XYZ file of C-alpha atoms in Angstrom:
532
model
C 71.185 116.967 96.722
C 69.314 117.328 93.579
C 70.035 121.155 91.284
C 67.054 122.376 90.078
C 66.899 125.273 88.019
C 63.609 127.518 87.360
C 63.018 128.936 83.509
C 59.995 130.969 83.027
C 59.509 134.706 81.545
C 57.271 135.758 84.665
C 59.043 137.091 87.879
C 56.449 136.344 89.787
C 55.970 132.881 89.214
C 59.832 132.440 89.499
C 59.496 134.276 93.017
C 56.351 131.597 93.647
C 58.117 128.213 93.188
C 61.076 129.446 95.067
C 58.985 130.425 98.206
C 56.140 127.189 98.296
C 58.656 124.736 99.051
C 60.796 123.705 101.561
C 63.531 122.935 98.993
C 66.588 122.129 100.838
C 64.436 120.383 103.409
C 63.447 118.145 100.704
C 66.743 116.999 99.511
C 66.745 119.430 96.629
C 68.994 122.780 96.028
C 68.119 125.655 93.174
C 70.928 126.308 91.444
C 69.452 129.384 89.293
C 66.608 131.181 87.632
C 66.169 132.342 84.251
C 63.873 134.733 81.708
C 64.873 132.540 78.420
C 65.911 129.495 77.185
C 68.689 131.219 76.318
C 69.811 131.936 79.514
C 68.747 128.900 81.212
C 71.626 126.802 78.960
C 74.133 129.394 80.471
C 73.287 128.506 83.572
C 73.615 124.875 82.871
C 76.795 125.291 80.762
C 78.456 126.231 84.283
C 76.239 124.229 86.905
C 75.287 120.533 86.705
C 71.654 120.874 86.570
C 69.173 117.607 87.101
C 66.071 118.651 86.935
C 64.824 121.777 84.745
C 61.217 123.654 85.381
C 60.267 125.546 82.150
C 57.439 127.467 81.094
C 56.615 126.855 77.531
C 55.981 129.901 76.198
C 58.899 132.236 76.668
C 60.372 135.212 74.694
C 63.360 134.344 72.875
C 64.147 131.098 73.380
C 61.131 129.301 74.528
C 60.664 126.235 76.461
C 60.211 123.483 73.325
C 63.526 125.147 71.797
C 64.831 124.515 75.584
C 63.994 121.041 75.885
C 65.719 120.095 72.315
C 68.672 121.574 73.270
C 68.735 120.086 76.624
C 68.004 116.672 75.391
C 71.017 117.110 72.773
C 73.386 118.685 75.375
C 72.258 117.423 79.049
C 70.603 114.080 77.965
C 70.401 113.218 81.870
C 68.187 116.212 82.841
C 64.770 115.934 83.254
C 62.446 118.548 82.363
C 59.311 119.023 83.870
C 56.581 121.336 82.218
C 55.087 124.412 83.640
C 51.718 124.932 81.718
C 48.818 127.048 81.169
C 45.206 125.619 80.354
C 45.445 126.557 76.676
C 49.354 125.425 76.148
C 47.761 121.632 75.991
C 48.937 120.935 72.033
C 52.389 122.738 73.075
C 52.730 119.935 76.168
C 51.768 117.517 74.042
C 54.765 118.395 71.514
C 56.997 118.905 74.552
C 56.792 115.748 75.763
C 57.131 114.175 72.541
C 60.408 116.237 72.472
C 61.337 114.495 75.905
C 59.696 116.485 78.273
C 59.181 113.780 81.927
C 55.928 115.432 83.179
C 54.015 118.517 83.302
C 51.920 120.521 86.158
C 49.493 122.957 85.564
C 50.245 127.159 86.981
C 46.863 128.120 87.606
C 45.681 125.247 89.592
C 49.190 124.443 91.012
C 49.712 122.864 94.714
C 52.698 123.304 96.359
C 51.952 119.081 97.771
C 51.465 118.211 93.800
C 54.327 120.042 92.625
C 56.964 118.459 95.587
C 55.063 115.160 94.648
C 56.249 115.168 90.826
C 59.680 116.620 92.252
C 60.299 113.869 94.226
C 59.104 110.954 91.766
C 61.723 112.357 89.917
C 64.428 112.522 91.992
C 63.811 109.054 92.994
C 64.533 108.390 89.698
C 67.702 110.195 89.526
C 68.647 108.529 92.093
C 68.013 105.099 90.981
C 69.808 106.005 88.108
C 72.616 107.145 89.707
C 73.102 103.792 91.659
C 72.690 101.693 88.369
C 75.566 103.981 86.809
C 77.203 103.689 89.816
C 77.310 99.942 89.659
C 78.003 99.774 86.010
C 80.758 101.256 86.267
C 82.386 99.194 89.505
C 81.450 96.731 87.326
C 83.377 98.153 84.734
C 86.338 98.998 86.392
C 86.475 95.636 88.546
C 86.273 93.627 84.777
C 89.160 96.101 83.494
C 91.367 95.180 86.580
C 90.745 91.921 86.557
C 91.556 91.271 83.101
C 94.668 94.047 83.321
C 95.572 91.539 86.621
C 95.231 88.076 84.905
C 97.286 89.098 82.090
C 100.321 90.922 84.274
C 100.320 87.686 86.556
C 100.633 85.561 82.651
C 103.209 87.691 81.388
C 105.079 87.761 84.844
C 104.866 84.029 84.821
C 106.406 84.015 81.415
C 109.530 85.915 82.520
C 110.073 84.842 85.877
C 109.666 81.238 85.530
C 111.010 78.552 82.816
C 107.669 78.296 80.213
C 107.144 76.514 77.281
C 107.197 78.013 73.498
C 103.534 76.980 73.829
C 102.857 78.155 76.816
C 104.405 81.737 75.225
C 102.251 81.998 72.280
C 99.321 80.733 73.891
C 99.842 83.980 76.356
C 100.929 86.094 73.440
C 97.542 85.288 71.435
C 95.334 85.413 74.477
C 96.091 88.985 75.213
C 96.621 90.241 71.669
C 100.465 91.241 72.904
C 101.972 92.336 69.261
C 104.898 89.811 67.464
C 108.220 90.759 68.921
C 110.749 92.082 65.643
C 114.336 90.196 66.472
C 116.363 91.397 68.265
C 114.492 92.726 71.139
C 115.612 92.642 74.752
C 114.299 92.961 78.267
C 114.996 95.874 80.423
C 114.700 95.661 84.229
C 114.243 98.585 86.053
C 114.460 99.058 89.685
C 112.702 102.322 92.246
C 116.257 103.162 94.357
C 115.841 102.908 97.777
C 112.508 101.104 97.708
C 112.424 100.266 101.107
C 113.108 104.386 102.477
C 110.772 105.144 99.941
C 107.562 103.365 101.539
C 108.979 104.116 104.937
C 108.537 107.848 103.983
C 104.539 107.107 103.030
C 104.670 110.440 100.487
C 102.490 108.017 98.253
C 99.969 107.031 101.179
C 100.430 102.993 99.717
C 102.744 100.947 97.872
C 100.185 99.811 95.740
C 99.305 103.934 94.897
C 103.044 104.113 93.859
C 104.004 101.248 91.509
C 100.210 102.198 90.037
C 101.776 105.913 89.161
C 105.748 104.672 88.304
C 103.165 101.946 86.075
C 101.484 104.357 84.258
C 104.263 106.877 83.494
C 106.599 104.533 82.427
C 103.500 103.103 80.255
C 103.673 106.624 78.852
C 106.721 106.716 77.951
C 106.251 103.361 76.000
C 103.814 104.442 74.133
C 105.237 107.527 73.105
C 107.600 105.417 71.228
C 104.944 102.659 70.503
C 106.757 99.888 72.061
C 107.071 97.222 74.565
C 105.071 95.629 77.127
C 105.717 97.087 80.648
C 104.838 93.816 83.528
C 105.394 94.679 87.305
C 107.318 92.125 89.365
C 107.571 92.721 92.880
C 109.261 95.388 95.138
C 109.092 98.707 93.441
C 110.785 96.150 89.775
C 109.052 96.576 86.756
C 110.228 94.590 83.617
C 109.527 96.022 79.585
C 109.660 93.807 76.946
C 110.666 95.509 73.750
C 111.858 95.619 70.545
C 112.987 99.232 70.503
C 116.367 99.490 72.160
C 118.092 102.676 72.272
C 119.356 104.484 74.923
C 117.033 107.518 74.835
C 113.418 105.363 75.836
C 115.294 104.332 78.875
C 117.335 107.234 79.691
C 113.610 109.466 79.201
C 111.819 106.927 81.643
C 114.367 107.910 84.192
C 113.911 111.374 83.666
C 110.123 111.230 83.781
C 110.160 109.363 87.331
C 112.814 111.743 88.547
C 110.453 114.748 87.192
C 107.037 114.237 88.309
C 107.862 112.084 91.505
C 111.570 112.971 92.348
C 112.354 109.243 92.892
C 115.468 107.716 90.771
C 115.777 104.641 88.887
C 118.167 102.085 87.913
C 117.684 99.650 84.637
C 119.792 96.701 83.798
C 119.108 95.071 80.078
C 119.757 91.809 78.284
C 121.600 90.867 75.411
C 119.650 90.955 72.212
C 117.198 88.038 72.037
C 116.145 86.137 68.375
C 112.825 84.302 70.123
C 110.181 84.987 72.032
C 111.446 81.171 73.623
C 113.995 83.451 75.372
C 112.378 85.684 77.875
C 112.922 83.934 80.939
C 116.818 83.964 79.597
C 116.486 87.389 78.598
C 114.582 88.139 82.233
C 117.433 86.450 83.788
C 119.811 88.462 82.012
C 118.120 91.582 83.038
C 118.095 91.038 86.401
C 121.728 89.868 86.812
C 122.794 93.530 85.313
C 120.226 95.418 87.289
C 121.895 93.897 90.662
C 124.973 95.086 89.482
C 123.999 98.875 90.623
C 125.588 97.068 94.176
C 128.813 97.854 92.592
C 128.273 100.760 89.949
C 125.681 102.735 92.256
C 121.711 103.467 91.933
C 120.625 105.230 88.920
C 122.352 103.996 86.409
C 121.682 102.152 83.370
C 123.849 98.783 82.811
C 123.934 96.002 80.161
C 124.834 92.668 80.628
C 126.727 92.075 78.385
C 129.507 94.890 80.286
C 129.307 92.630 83.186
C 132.347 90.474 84.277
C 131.855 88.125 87.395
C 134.251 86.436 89.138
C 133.485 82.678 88.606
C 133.112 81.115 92.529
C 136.015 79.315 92.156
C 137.908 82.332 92.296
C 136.324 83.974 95.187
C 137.515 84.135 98.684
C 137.491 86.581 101.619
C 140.974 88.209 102.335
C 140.568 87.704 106.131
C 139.970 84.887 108.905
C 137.798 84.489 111.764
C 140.095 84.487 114.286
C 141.993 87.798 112.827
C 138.957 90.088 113.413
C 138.457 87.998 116.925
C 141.891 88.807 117.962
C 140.995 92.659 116.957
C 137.948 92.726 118.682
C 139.151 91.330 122.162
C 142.075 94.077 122.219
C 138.683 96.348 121.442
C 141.408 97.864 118.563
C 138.554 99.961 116.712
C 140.949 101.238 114.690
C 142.400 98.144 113.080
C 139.025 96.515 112.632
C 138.081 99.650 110.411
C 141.303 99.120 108.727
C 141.017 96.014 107.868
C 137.570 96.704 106.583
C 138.564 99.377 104.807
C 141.236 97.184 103.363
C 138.570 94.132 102.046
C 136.350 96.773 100.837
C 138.957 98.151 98.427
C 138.991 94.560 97.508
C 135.740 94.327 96.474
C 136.261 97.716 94.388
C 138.554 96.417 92.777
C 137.377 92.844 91.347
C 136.869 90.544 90.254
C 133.265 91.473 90.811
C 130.687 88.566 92.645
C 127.029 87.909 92.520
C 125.940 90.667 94.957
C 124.109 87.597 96.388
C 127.095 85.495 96.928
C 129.081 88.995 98.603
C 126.460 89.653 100.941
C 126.616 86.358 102.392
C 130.449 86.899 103.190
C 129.132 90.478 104.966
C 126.889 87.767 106.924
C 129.322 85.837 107.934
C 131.280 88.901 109.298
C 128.118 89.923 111.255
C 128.442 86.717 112.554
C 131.849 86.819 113.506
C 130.975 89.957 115.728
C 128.697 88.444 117.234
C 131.069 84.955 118.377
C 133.240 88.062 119.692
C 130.232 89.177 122.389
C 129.710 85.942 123.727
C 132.926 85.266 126.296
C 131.072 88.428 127.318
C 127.748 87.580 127.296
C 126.634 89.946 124.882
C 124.381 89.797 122.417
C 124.900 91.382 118.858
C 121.198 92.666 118.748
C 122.097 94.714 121.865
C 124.134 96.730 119.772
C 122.422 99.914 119.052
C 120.956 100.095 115.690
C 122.793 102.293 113.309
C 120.502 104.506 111.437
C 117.623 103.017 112.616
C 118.916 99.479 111.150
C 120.282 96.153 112.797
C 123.653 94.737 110.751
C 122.009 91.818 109.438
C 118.671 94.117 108.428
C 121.709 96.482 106.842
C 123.391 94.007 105.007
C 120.156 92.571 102.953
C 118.653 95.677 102.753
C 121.076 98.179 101.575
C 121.296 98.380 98.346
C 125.133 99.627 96.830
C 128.383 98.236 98.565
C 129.486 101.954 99.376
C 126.578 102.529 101.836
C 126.863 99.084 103.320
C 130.277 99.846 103.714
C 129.489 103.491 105.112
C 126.460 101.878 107.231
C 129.471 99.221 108.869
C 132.149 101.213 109.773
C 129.080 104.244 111.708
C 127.774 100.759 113.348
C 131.219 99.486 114.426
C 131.633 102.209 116.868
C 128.714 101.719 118.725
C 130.094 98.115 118.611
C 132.800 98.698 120.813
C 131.234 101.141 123.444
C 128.532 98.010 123.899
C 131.669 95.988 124.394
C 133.415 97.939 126.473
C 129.904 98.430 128.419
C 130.093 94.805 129.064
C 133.802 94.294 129.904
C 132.898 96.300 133.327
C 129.192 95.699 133.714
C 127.729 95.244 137.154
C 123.745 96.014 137.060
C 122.033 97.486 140.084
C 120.054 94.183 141.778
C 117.092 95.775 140.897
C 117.999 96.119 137.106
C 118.873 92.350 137.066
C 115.895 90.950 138.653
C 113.681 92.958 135.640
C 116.527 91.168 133.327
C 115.655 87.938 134.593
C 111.818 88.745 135.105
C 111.685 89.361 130.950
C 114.111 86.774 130.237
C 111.679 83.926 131.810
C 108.049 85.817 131.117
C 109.438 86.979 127.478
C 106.142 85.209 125.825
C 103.654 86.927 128.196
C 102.340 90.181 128.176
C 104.719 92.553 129.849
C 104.363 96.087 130.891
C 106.790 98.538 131.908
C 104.118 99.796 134.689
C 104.135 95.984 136.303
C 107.577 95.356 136.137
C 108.266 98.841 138.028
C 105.602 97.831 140.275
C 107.578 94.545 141.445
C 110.375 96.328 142.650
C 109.440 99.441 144.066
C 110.261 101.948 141.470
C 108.306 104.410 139.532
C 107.816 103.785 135.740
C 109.619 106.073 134.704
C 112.418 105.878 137.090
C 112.934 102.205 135.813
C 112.885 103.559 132.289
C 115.395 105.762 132.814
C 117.647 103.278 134.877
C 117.674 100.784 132.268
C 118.455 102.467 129.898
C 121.603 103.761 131.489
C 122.575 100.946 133.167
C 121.858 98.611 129.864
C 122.254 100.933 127.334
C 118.712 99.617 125.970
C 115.077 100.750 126.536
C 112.917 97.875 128.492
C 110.721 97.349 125.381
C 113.665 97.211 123.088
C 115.096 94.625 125.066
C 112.174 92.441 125.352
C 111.804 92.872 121.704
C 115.520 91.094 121.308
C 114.976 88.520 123.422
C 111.711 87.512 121.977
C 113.399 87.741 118.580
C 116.244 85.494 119.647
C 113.828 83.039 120.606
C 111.612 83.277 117.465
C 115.386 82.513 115.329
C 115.609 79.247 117.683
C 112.242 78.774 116.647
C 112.445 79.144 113.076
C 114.628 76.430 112.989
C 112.055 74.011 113.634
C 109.907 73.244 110.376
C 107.156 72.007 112.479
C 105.739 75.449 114.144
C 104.338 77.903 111.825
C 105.050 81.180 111.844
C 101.807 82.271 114.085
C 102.550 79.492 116.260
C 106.073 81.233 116.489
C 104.617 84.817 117.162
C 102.867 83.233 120.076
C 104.972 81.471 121.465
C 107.613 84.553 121.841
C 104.490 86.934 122.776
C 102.632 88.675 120.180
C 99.097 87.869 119.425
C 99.345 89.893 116.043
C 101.166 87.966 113.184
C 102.063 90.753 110.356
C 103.324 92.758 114.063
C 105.749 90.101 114.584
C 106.824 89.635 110.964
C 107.033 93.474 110.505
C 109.217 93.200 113.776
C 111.577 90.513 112.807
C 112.688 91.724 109.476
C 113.616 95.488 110.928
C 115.774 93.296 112.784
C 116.876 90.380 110.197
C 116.400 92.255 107.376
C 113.745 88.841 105.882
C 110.687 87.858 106.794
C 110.763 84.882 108.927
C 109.869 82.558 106.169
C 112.690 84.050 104.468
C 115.077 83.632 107.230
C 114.101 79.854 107.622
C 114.960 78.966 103.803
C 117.905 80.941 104.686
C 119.341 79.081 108.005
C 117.991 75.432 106.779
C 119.570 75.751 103.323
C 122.623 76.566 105.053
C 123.011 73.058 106.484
């Protein structure tokens, strides 16, 4: 819609254009009517107005003091003239003044008048779209540039550059000198992974855009430091400034306006700007330390002391948790956990990495102790809402993995015992064996109810007891074992993959396998082939 507001002294010519035309029919809404200039610019101070129809001569202020002040104040409003025969030398000045058009009142026809109106709101129009543009224009440019140089300066602290490459970046983006020492800060949003789950931010991308520009805030407040986003909710700051207040107020101010917490790890001091991938390095190392310390803290690296490798190795053997877990002795296992985890509390710390590969190998180990049963591990219920191996990469502090084991261990050992005396209804095996050969088709639970007689929901229900899974939960794990075999091979890519175990949808199948592995399946492979 286009406002249009009516000025003239005369009631009954205000009364007039507000009855000749079909206004809202015509794409056009009047937003007010006034006696005087004067009152006209209140109207406009609180409503948008586009197009104005004055009279010239009004008492007060009249319509050429109108039109200056409109063209000073509202230079996007048009103003069309309202004349009588002998105002001719006062049109003339008011559209000198800016005035767009004029019509005479005497010999005025409602068709001439809604002809001007509408040349003119064709032009607003026009106008509108050309602003419009402009400024996606705009924007786009701003992004674009704001994108090429956070993918530079990422490069430059996440990968080994040259003191060329550096200075070239430093120049092209008119990044201020660095004062030695300076240092860079990692800081990490807790729980990242919860946190998108939740969707309070409608999109990851609407999130790290807000954390972005408070923490940017917060910079400049104490005009310092570059602020680059990596990946996963991690943003790194270069800077200069190094006290414990800027990074303590940055976790206040994400705690305050989004009620999300934050944990920073920061480098030694560095003497050249040759040293941010060190310094980045650095950084990160102390920022995975929260595994040990807990989220939403603030750690340097130089307070860190690792274990070198050489010194590592698990208190335990494979065959002592076997020999637990066939006499189904909950109790020990969670002793003995409890036991290795006090270990780890302890020191001498590890790379989180390396540590979480050991809790691997233990999920591993549970699993070897399903198979003289023919069990599977992913059978297992999940534990809130996550499979061990998804749990172990995902969780982020060694108390909650260790929390997350010993709730998941119980359900453990009622699968187990499930299988020790297990004898399925005929009806309950021949679905088993139905999904386990027809895994990569589409199957519905309505069909394979249909085979054998039973209602849909019936089955449901009958599975689930009997199995202590749901049907589409279990065709989910065997597709999933499949797609691991699969994986293995470096010659199918990962769509062939997701076809070949039954799902037409790629990011589905991805989005499927990591709630289960806790990776995406290019992640996994890396993982399994670098292990041989």
């Amino acid at each position: 819609m286009i406002n249009v507001l009516i000025a003239d002294d005369e009631i009954l010519v205000r009364i007039g254009l507000k009855t000749i035309i079909p206004w809202e029919d015509n794409g056009f809404r009047l937003v007010g009517e006034a006696s005087d200039g004067n009152e006209a610019l209140a109207i406009m101070e609180r409503t948008p107005c586009d197009i104005v129809l004055t009279d010239i001569r009004m008492p007060g202020c009249d319509g050429l003091q109108l039109i200056e002040r409109i063209k000073e104040k509202f230079p996007a409003a048009k103003c069309l003239i309202l004349s009588s025969h002998n105002d001719f030398e006062y049109v003339q000045k008011a559209l000198r003044l800016g005035a767009v058009d004029y019509i005479l009142k005497l010999t005025m026809e409602p068709e001439e008048l809604l002809a001007k109106l509408v040349r003119l709101k064709e032009e607003i129009e026009a106008q509108r779209l050309t602003a419009t543009a402009a400024t996606r224009l705009e924007m786009q440019a701003h992004l674009y540039g704001k994108e090429v140089k956070e993918k530079r300066m990422r490069d430059l602290l996440t990968k080994q550059c040259t003191p060329g490459e550096i200075r070239a970046t430093f120049a092209e983006f008119h990044i201020p000198a660095l004062n030695p020492p300076y240092r860079i800060v990692n800081l990490q949003l807790d729980a990242y992974e919860e946190v998108l789950e939740e969707n309070n931010f409608q999109s990851e991308k609407l999130l790290t855009y807000t954390v972005a520009n408070i923490l940017t805030e917060i910079l400049r407040k104490y005009d310092d430091g570059e602020l680059v986003e990596i990946e996963g909710g991690r943003f790194a700051v270069i800077t200069d400034y190094m006290e414990a207040d800027m990074l303590l107020e940055m976790q206040e101010a994400v705690r305050t306006f989004l009620k999300l917490s934050v944990s920073v790890g920061y480098s030694d001091s560095l003497m050249s700007t040759d040293e941010l991938y060190t310094g980045y390095l650095q950084a990160k190392t102390a920022l995975e330390h929260r595994f040990y310390r807990g989220m939403g803290g603030i750690i340097a690296f130089d307070s860190l002391q690792y274990a070198s490798p050489l010194e590592t190795h698990v208190p335990w053997t494979q065959e002592q948790w076997i020999q637990l877990i066939e006499k189904q002795d909950e109790a020990a296992v969670l002793a003995l956990l409890d036991q290795w985890t006090d270990s780890l509390r302890e020191g001498p710390f590890r790379s989180p990495d390396m540590l979480r590969e050991e809790w691997v190998e233990l999920v591993h180990i549970f699993g070897h102790g399903l198979r003289p049963l023919k069990g599977d591990l992913y059978a297992v219920p999940p534990h809130r809402n996550r499979y061990p191996l998804h749990a172990v990469r995902q969780i982020e502090t060694l108390e909650e993995l260790y929390a997350w084991f010993c709730g998941w261990i119980g359900g453990y050992f009622q699968y187990y015992k499930t299988l020790a005396t297990q004898q399925w209804r005929p009806e309950i095996a021949a679905v088993v064996q139905r999904i386990r050969e027809h895994y990569d088709e589409p199957l519905k639970v309505s069909e394979l109810a249909k085979e054998i007689g039973f209602t849909e929901n019936y089955l449901s229900v009958l599975f689930k007891r009997e199995t202590g899974e749901t049907i589409m939960d279990f065709i989910t794990r065997i597709r999933m074992d499949k797609a691991r075999e699969l994986l293995k091979d470096q010659h199918y890519k990962v769509y062939e993959i997701a076809e070949k175990v039954g799902y037409t949808d790629t990011n589905y199948f991805s989005k499927l396998f990591k709630k289960v592995e806790g990776i995406h399946p290019l992640e996994y492979r890396k993982t399994v082939l670098g292990r041989k």
